[in-house]
Each structure stands twice: as structure tokens, then as C-alpha cells.
Amino acid sequence: MNNCENYRFIERHRPFRDLTFKFYSNGSLTIIDNTAEEVITPRELKGESYDFYVRRRIAYIKQNLHDKLNKYA
């Protein structure tokens, strides 16, 4: 089963993008620009949206490692 965590992020500085981040339990990611209705890549992120992406990715990795430690300990 592939679970998904959705996060919405609206940039506070230009270009004021409205983004949805979908983090899947298998490690994949989809970033949607809600205004343009298109999928973008992490390379297209800048500033606070990139910072948000990095923080959420690190949190996911930490949680994944914690879950594996508990499972195999």
C-alpha cells in the first residue's frame, strides 16, 4: 500500500506560487503548481518553497529510519 501525505504551501514572496507537495510512502514525490495546474520538479523551487521541501524530505527520511529501526530491532 502506497500512502500519501499532502502539504499545501503558498509562497509569501514573488512569484507567490500555490504549491501542493505529495510525499508518498515509497519515497516518491509530486509537486503541483496549483495556479498553473502543472507538475514541477524540486529543481524549479527557490527560496522558502525549496526550504519547505528540504525540511519535509528530511522529516520523511528520519521517520522512515525510525520506523525501520523499530521494525528490525
Short mmCIF file of N, CA and C in Angstrom, two decimals:
data_model
loop_
_atom_site.label_atom_id
_atom_site.label_comp_id
_atom_site.label_asym_id
_atom_site.label_seq_id
_atom_site.Cartn_x
_atom_site.Cartn_y
_atom_site.Cartn_z
N MET A 1 0.83 -1.18 0.00
CA MET A 1 0.00 0.00 0.00
C MET A 1 0.88 1.24 0.00
N ASN A 2 0.58 2.18 -0.88
CA ASN A 2 1.39 3.38 -1.03
C ASN A 2 0.63 4.58 -0.47
N ASN A 3 0.94 4.96 0.77
CA ASN A 3 0.27 6.08 1.40
C ASN A 3 0.85 7.40 0.89
N CYS A 4 0.07 8.46 1.04
CA CYS A 4 0.50 9.77 0.55
C CYS A 4 0.19 10.83 1.60
N GLU A 5 1.16 11.72 1.83
CA GLU A 5 0.96 12.87 2.71
C GLU A 5 0.95 14.12 1.84
N ASN A 6 -0.12 14.90 1.93
CA ASN A 6 -0.25 16.12 1.13
C ASN A 6 0.01 17.34 1.99
N TYR A 7 0.77 18.28 1.44
CA TYR A 7 1.05 19.54 2.11
C TYR A 7 0.85 20.67 1.10
N ARG A 8 0.15 21.70 1.52
CA ARG A 8 -0.04 22.86 0.66
C ARG A 8 0.86 23.97 1.17
N PHE A 9 1.54 24.64 0.24
CA PHE A 9 2.45 25.71 0.60
C PHE A 9 2.23 26.88 -0.35
N ILE A 10 1.98 28.06 0.22
CA ILE A 10 1.82 29.27 -0.58
C ILE A 10 2.98 30.19 -0.28
N GLU A 11 3.73 30.53 -1.32
CA GLU A 11 4.89 31.39 -1.14
C GLU A 11 4.45 32.79 -0.72
N ARG A 12 5.22 33.41 0.18
CA ARG A 12 4.90 34.75 0.66
C ARG A 12 5.58 35.84 -0.14
N HIS A 13 6.47 35.46 -1.04
CA HIS A 13 7.19 36.43 -1.87
C HIS A 13 6.99 36.06 -3.34
N ARG A 14 7.19 37.01 -4.20
CA ARG A 14 7.01 36.76 -5.63
C ARG A 14 7.80 35.55 -6.05
N PRO A 15 7.27 34.68 -6.83
CA PRO A 15 6.06 34.77 -7.66
C PRO A 15 4.78 34.28 -6.97
N PHE A 16 4.75 34.14 -5.64
CA PHE A 16 3.55 33.77 -4.88
C PHE A 16 2.91 32.47 -5.37
N ARG A 17 3.71 31.48 -5.62
CA ARG A 17 3.16 30.21 -6.11
C ARG A 17 2.39 29.48 -5.02
N ASP A 18 1.32 28.82 -5.44
CA ASP A 18 0.49 27.98 -4.58
C ASP A 18 0.85 26.54 -4.95
N LEU A 19 1.54 25.85 -4.04
CA LEU A 19 2.07 24.53 -4.35
C LEU A 19 1.46 23.45 -3.47
N THR A 20 1.29 22.27 -4.03
CA THR A 20 0.90 21.09 -3.27
C THR A 20 2.04 20.08 -3.39
N PHE A 21 2.53 19.64 -2.24
CA PHE A 21 3.58 18.63 -2.19
C PHE A 21 2.93 17.31 -1.80
N LYS A 22 3.15 16.28 -2.58
CA LYS A 22 2.63 14.94 -2.26
C LYS A 22 3.82 14.02 -2.03
N PHE A 23 4.01 13.63 -0.77
CA PHE A 23 5.09 12.73 -0.38
C PHE A 23 4.49 11.34 -0.23
N TYR A 24 4.96 10.40 -1.02
CA TYR A 24 4.46 9.03 -0.98
C TYR A 24 5.34 8.16 -0.11
N SER A 25 4.75 7.13 0.49
CA SER A 25 5.46 6.27 1.42
C SER A 25 6.60 5.49 0.76
N ASN A 26 6.57 5.35 -0.56
CA ASN A 26 7.66 4.66 -1.25
C ASN A 26 8.83 5.58 -1.55
N GLY A 27 8.75 6.86 -1.10
CA GLY A 27 9.84 7.80 -1.30
C GLY A 27 9.66 8.73 -2.48
N SER A 28 8.67 8.49 -3.31
CA SER A 28 8.47 9.36 -4.46
C SER A 28 7.78 10.65 -4.05
N LEU A 29 7.82 11.63 -4.94
CA LEU A 29 7.32 12.96 -4.65
C LEU A 29 6.67 13.54 -5.89
N THR A 30 5.58 14.26 -5.70
CA THR A 30 4.95 15.03 -6.77
C THR A 30 4.73 16.43 -6.23
N ILE A 31 5.15 17.44 -7.00
CA ILE A 31 4.92 18.83 -6.63
C ILE A 31 4.04 19.44 -7.70
N ILE A 32 2.91 19.99 -7.28
CA ILE A 32 1.95 20.55 -8.22
C ILE A 32 1.86 22.05 -7.99
N ASP A 33 2.01 22.82 -9.07
CA ASP A 33 1.76 24.25 -9.04
C ASP A 33 0.26 24.41 -9.26
N ASN A 34 -0.48 24.73 -8.22
CA ASN A 34 -1.94 24.78 -8.30
C ASN A 34 -2.45 25.88 -9.22
N THR A 35 -1.73 26.98 -9.34
CA THR A 35 -2.16 28.07 -10.20
C THR A 35 -2.03 27.70 -11.67
N ALA A 36 -0.86 27.16 -12.04
CA ALA A 36 -0.60 26.79 -13.43
C ALA A 36 -1.14 25.40 -13.76
N GLU A 37 -1.55 24.66 -12.72
CA GLU A 37 -2.06 23.30 -12.88
C GLU A 37 -1.07 22.41 -13.64
N GLU A 38 0.18 22.44 -13.16
CA GLU A 38 1.21 21.60 -13.76
C GLU A 38 2.13 21.06 -12.69
N VAL A 39 2.76 19.94 -13.01
CA VAL A 39 3.72 19.31 -12.11
C VAL A 39 5.07 19.97 -12.32
N ILE A 40 5.76 20.28 -11.21
CA ILE A 40 7.08 20.87 -11.30
C ILE A 40 8.08 19.97 -10.58
N THR A 41 9.36 20.21 -10.80
CA THR A 41 10.41 19.42 -10.18
C THR A 41 11.02 20.20 -9.01
N PRO A 42 11.69 19.50 -8.09
CA PRO A 42 12.36 20.22 -6.99
C PRO A 42 13.38 21.25 -7.49
N ARG A 43 13.95 21.04 -8.67
CA ARG A 43 14.91 22.00 -9.22
C ARG A 43 14.27 23.36 -9.50
N GLU A 44 12.97 23.37 -9.69
CA GLU A 44 12.27 24.61 -10.01
C GLU A 44 11.88 25.40 -8.75
N LEU A 45 12.15 24.84 -7.58
CA LEU A 45 11.82 25.51 -6.33
C LEU A 45 12.93 26.48 -5.95
N LYS A 46 12.53 27.58 -5.31
CA LYS A 46 13.50 28.57 -4.85
C LYS A 46 13.05 29.12 -3.50
N GLY A 47 13.99 29.61 -2.75
CA GLY A 47 13.68 30.31 -1.51
C GLY A 47 12.92 29.47 -0.50
N GLU A 48 11.82 30.04 0.01
CA GLU A 48 11.09 29.40 1.08
C GLU A 48 10.40 28.11 0.65
N SER A 49 10.01 28.00 -0.62
CA SER A 49 9.38 26.75 -1.06
C SER A 49 10.41 25.63 -1.12
N TYR A 50 11.65 25.95 -1.50
CA TYR A 50 12.72 24.95 -1.50
C TYR A 50 13.05 24.55 -0.07
N ASP A 51 13.10 25.51 0.83
CA ASP A 51 13.36 25.24 2.24
C ASP A 51 12.28 24.32 2.82
N PHE A 52 11.02 24.59 2.50
CA PHE A 52 9.92 23.74 2.95
C PHE A 52 10.09 22.32 2.43
N TYR A 53 10.42 22.18 1.15
CA TYR A 53 10.63 20.86 0.55
C TYR A 53 11.75 20.11 1.27
N VAL A 54 12.87 20.76 1.50
CA VAL A 54 14.02 20.12 2.15
C VAL A 54 13.66 19.68 3.58
N ARG A 55 12.99 20.54 4.32
CA ARG A 55 12.60 20.20 5.70
C ARG A 55 11.64 19.01 5.73
N ARG A 56 10.67 18.98 4.84
CA ARG A 56 9.72 17.86 4.79
C ARG A 56 10.43 16.58 4.35
N ARG A 57 11.36 16.66 3.42
CA ARG A 57 12.10 15.48 2.95
C ARG A 57 12.96 14.93 4.07
N ILE A 58 13.62 15.79 4.82
CA ILE A 58 14.44 15.34 5.95
C ILE A 58 13.56 14.69 7.01
N ALA A 59 12.41 15.27 7.30
CA ALA A 59 11.49 14.69 8.28
C ALA A 59 11.02 13.31 7.82
N TYR A 60 10.76 13.17 6.52
CA TYR A 60 10.34 11.87 5.98
C TYR A 60 11.45 10.84 6.16
N ILE A 61 12.67 11.21 5.83
CA ILE A 61 13.81 10.28 5.95
C ILE A 61 14.01 9.86 7.40
N LYS A 62 13.94 10.82 8.33
CA LYS A 62 14.09 10.49 9.75
C LYS A 62 13.00 9.53 10.22
N GLN A 63 11.77 9.79 9.81
CA GLN A 63 10.66 8.93 10.21
C GLN A 63 10.82 7.53 9.61
N ASN A 64 11.25 7.47 8.36
CA ASN A 64 11.45 6.19 7.69
C ASN A 64 12.54 5.37 8.41
N LEU A 65 13.63 6.02 8.78
CA LEU A 65 14.70 5.33 9.51
C LEU A 65 14.21 4.87 10.87
N HIS A 66 13.47 5.71 11.55
CA HIS A 66 12.92 5.35 12.86
C HIS A 66 12.01 4.14 12.75
N ASP A 67 11.14 4.14 11.75
CA ASP A 67 10.22 3.01 11.54
C ASP A 67 10.98 1.71 11.26
N LYS A 68 12.04 1.80 10.46
CA LYS A 68 12.84 0.60 10.14
C LYS A 68 13.58 0.09 11.36
N LEU A 69 14.11 1.02 12.18
CA LEU A 69 14.79 0.61 13.41
C LEU A 69 13.82 -0.13 14.34
N ASN A 70 12.62 0.39 14.47
CA ASN A 70 11.63 -0.26 15.32
C ASN A 70 11.20 -1.60 14.76
N LYS A 71 11.11 -1.70 13.47
CA LYS A 71 10.66 -2.94 12.84
C LYS A 71 11.70 -4.07 12.98
N TYR A 72 12.98 -3.70 12.83
CA TYR A 72 14.02 -4.75 12.83
C TYR A 72 14.82 -4.81 14.13
N ALA A 73 14.44 -4.04 15.13
CA ALA A 73 15.17 -4.06 16.40
C ALA A 73 14.81 -5.25 17.25
#
